[in-house]
mmCIF file of C-alpha atoms in Angstrom:
data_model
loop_
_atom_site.group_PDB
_atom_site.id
_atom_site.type_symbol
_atom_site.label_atom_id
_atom_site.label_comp_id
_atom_site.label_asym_id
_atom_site.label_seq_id
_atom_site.Cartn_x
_atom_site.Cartn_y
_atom_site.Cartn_z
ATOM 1 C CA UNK A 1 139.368 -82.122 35.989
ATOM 2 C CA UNK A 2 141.959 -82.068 39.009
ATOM 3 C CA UNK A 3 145.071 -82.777 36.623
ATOM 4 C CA UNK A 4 143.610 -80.181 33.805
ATOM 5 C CA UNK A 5 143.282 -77.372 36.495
ATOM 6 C CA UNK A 6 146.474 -77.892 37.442
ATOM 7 C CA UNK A 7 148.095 -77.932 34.230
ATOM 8 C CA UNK A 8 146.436 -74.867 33.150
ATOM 9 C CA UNK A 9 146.227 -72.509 36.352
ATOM 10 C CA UNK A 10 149.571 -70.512 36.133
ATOM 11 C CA UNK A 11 148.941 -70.092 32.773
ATOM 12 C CA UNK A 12 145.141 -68.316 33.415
ATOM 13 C CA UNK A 13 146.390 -66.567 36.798
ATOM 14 C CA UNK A 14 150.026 -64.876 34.864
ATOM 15 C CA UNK A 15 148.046 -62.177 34.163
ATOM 16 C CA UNK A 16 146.944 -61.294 37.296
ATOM 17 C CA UNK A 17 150.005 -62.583 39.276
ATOM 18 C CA UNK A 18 152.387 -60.720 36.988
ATOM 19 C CA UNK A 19 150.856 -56.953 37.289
ATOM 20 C CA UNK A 20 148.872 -57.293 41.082
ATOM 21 C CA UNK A 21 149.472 -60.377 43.039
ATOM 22 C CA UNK A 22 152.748 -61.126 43.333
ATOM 23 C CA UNK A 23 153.221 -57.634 44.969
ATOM 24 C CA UNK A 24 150.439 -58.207 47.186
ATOM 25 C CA UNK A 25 151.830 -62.229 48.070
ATOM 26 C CA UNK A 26 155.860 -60.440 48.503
ATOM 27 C CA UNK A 27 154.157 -57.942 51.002
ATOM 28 C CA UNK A 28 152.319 -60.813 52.619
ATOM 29 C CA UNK A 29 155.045 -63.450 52.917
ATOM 30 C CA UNK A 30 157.724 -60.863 54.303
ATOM 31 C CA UNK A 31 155.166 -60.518 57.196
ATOM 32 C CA UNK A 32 155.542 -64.262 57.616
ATOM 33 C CA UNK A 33 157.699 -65.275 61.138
ATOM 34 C CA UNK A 34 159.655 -68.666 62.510
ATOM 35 C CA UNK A 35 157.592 -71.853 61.189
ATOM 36 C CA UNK A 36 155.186 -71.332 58.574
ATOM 37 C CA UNK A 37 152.773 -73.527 57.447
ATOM 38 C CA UNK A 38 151.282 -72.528 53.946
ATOM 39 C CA UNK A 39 147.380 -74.257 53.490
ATOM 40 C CA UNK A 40 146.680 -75.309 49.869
ATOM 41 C CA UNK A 41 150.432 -74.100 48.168
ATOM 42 C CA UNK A 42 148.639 -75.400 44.735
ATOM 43 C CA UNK A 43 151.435 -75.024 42.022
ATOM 44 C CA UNK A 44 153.711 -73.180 44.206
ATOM 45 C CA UNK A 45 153.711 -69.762 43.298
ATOM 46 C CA UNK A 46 154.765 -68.392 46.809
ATOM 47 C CA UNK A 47 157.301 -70.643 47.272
ATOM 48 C CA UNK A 48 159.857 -68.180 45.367
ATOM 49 C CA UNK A 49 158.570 -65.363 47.472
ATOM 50 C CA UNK A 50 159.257 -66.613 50.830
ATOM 51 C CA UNK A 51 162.879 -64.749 52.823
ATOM 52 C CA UNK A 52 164.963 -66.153 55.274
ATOM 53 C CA UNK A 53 164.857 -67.082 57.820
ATOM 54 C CA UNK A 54 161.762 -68.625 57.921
ATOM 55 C CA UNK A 55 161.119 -72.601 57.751
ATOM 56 C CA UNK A 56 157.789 -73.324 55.537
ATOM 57 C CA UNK A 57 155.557 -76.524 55.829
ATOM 58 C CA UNK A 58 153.239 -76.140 52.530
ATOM 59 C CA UNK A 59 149.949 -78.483 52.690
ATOM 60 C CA UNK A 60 148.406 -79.419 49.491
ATOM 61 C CA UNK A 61 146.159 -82.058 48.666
ATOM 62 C CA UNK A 62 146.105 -82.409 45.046
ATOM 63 C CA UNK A 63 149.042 -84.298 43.678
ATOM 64 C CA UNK A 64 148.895 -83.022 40.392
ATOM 65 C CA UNK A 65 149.263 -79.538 41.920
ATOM 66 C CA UNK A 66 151.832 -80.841 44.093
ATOM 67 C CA UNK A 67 154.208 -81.940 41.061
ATOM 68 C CA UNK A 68 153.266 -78.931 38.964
ATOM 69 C CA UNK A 69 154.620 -76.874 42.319
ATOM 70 C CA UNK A 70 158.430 -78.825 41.989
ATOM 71 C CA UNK A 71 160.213 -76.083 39.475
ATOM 72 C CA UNK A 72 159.215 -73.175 41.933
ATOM 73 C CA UNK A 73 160.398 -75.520 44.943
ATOM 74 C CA UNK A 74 163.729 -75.672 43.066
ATOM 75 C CA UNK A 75 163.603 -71.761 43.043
ATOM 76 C CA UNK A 76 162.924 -71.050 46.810
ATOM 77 C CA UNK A 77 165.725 -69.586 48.949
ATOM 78 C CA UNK A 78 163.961 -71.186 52.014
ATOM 79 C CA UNK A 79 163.526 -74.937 53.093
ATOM 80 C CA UNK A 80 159.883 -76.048 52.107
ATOM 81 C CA UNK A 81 158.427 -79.598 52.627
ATOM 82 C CA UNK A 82 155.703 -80.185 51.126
ATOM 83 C CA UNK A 83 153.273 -82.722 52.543
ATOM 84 C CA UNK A 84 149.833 -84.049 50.917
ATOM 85 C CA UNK A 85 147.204 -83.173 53.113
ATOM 86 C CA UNK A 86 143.696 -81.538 53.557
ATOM 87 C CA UNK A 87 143.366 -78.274 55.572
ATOM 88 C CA UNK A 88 140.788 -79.746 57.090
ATOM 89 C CA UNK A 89 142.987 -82.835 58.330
ATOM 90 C CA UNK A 90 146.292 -81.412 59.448
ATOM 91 C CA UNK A 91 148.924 -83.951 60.513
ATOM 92 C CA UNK A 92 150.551 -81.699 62.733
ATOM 93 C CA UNK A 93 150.304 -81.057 66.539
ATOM 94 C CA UNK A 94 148.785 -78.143 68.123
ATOM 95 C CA UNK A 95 150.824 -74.975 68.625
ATOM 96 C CA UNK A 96 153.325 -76.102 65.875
ATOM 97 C CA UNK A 97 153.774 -72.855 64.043
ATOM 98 C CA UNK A 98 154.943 -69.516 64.589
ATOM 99 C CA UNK A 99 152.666 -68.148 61.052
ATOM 100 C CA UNK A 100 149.840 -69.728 59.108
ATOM 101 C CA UNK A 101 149.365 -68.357 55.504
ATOM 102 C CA UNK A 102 146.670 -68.836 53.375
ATOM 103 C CA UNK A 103 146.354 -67.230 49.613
ATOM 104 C CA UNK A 104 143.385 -67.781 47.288
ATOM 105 C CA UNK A 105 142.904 -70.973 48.780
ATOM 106 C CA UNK A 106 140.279 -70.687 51.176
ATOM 107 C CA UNK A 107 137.327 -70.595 48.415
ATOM 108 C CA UNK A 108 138.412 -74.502 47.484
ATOM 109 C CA UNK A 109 138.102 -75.886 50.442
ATOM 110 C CA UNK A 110 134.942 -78.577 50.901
ATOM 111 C CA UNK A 111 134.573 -77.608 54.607
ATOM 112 C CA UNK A 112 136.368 -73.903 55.437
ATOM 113 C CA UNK A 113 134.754 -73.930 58.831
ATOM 114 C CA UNK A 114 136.915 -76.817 59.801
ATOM 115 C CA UNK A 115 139.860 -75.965 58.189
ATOM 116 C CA UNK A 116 140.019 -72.894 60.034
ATOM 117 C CA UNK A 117 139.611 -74.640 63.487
ATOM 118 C CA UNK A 118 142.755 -77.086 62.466
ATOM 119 C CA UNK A 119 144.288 -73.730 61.259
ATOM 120 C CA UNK A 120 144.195 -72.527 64.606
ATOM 121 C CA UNK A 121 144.834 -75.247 66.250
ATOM 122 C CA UNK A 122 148.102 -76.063 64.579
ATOM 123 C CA UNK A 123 148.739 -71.901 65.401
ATOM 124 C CA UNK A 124 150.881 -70.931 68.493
ATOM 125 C CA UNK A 125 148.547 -68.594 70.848
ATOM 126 C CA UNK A 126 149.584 -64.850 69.342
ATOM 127 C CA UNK A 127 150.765 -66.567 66.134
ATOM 128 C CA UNK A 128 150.073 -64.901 62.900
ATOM 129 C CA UNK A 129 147.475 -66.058 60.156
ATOM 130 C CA UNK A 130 148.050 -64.255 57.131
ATOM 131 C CA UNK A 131 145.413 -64.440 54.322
ATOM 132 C CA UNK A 132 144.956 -63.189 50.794
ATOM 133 C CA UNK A 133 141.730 -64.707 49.567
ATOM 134 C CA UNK A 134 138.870 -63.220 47.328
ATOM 135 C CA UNK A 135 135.523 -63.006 48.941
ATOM 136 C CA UNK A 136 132.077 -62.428 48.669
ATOM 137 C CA UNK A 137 131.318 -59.024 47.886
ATOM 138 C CA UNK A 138 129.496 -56.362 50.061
ATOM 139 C CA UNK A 139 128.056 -55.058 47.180
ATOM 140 C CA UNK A 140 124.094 -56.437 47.037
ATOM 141 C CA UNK A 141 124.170 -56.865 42.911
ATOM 142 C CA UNK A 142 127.602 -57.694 42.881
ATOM 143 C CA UNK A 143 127.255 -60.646 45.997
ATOM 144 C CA UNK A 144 124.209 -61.478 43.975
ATOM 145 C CA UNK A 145 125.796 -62.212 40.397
ATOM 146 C CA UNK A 146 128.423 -64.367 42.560
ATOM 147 C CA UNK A 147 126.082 -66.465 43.956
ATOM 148 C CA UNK A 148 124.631 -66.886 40.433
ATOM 149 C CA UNK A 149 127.629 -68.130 39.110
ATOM 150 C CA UNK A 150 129.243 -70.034 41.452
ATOM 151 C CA UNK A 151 127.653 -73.602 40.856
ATOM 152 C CA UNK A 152 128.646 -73.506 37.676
ATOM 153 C CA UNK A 153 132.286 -71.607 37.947
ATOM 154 C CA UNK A 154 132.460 -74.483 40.653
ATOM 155 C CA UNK A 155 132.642 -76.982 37.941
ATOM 156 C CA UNK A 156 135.026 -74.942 35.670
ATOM 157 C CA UNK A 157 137.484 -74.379 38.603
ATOM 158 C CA UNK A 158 137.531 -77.201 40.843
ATOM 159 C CA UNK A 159 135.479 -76.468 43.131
ATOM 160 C CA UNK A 160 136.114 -72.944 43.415
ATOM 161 C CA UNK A 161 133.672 -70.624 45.317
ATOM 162 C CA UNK A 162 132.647 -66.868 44.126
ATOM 163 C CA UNK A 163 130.683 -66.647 47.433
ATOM 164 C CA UNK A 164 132.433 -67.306 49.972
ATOM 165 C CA UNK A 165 132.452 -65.613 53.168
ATOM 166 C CA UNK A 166 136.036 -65.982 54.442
ATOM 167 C CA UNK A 167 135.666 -63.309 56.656
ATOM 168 C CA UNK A 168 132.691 -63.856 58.257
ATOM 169 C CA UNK A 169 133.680 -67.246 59.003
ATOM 170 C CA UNK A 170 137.254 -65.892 60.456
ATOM 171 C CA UNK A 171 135.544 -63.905 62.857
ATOM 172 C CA UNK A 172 133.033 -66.370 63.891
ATOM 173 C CA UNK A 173 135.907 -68.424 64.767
ATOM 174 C CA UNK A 174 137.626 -66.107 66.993
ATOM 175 C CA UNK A 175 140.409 -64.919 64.888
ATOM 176 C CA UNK A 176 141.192 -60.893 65.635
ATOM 177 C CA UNK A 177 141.946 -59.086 62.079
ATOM 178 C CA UNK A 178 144.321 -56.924 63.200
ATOM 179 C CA UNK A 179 145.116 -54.728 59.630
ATOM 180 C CA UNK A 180 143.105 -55.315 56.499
ATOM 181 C CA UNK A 181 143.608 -54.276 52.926
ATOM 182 C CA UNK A 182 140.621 -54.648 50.395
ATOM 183 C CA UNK A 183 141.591 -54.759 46.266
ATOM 184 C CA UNK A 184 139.657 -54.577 43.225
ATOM 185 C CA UNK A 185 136.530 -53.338 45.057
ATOM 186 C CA UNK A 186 136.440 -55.634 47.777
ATOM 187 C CA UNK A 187 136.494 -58.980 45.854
ATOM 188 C CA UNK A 188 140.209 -59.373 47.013
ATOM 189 C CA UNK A 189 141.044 -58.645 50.677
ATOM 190 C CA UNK A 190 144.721 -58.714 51.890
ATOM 191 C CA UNK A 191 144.282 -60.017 56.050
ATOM 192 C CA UNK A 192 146.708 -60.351 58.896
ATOM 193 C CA UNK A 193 145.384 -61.685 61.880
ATOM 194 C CA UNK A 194 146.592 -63.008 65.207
ATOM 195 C CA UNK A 195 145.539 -67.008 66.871
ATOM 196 C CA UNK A 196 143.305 -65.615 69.963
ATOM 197 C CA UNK A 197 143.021 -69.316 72.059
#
C-alpha cells in the first residue's frame, strides 16, 4: 500500500495543490528562517517552494515517498538533504534548528504526541514551528462523520487520520500559536507557532 500511495498522491492532491495549497505552502515556507527541518516531506512538493537563504533538513520515512520526492529535489533553489527517519525518532540533537515545518503530515503519524516532543526538542528556544495540517473539525456533525470514516479512510490512505486533533495536542505540549489561519471551514488550519522550553 506504501509504494501505491506514493505513486498515486500528487496525482489525487494536483487538484487541490494547484488552485489552494500551494499558495497557502509559498506563504508558509517564506515564513521559514536559518535551518529548517521539514517532518514527513512525502513526495516533495515544498521542496520547490522553499527561498534562500534558508538550509532545509526534510525527514521522511517512507522510501518510496522519498524517491518519488527526487524530481522536485532537482527543482529546489535551496540545499535539502533528505534523511529517512520517523518524526517520532529524530537523529538530530536538541536545539538544532532555527524553523520546524510541518504540512499535512501530522495526521500520518503512528504516535503525534511524541513526534511533537522530538519536534521541540530538535527546536531552538523561540524557534518557529510552522504547520499546515487538516484537523478535526469543531463542527459536532461534521467531527462526527470524521470519526466515522477514519478507520476505514485509514486503510485507503496510509494511515491517514480525519480526526485528528493537531491542535489540541500542540497546546497540550506547550507550543504558543502565535497567528492562525483556518480554510475550508476549519478542516484546514494554516499555524505559526514559537518553541516555548
Amino acid at each position: 500500500m506504501s509504494q501505491l500511495f506514493a505513486n498515486w498522491y500528487d496525482f489525487f492532491m494536483k487538484p487541490l495543490e494547484k488552485k489552494k495549497f500551494k499558495r497557502i505552502r509559498k506563504e508558509l515556507l517564506a515564513k521559514a528562517t536559518g535551518s529548517v527541518l521539514e517532518l514527513g516531506s512525502g513526495t516533495g512538493i515544498n521542496f520547490p517552494l522553499y527561498e534562500e537563504p534558508v538550509i532545509v533538513t526534510a525527514i521522511e520515512p517512507n522510501q518510496y515517498m522519498i524517491e518519488c520526492s527526487l524530481s522536485k529535489h532537482r527543482q529546489a533553489v535551496v540545499p535539502i538533504e533528505i534523511v529517512q527517519a520517523s518524526a517520532e525518532e529524530l537523529p538530530f540533537e536538541a536545539d538544532t534548528f532555527d524553523t520546524v515545518v510541518a504540512t499535512l503530515v501530522f495526521c500520518t503519524i503512528p504516535n503525534p504526541e511524541k513526534a511533537i516532543i522530538e519536534m521541540k526538542r530538535v527546536c531552538k528556544p523561540g524557534g518557529k514551528i510552522l504547520l499546515f495540517e487538516h484537523v478535526k473539525m469543531q463542527n459536532r456533525f461534521l467531527s462526527s462523520l470524521q470519526n466515522w470514516l477514519t478507520p476505514a479512510w485509514k486503510k485507503i490512505c496510509d494511515g491517514c487520520c480525519l480526526n485528528r486533533d493537531t491542535l489540541e495536542l500542540l497546546r497540550s505540549n506547550d507550543i504558543s500559536i502565535i497567528q492562525m489561519q483556518q480554510y475550508f471551514r476549519d478542516l484546514f488550519i494554516f499555524a505559526e507557532a514559537v518553541n516555548r522550553k
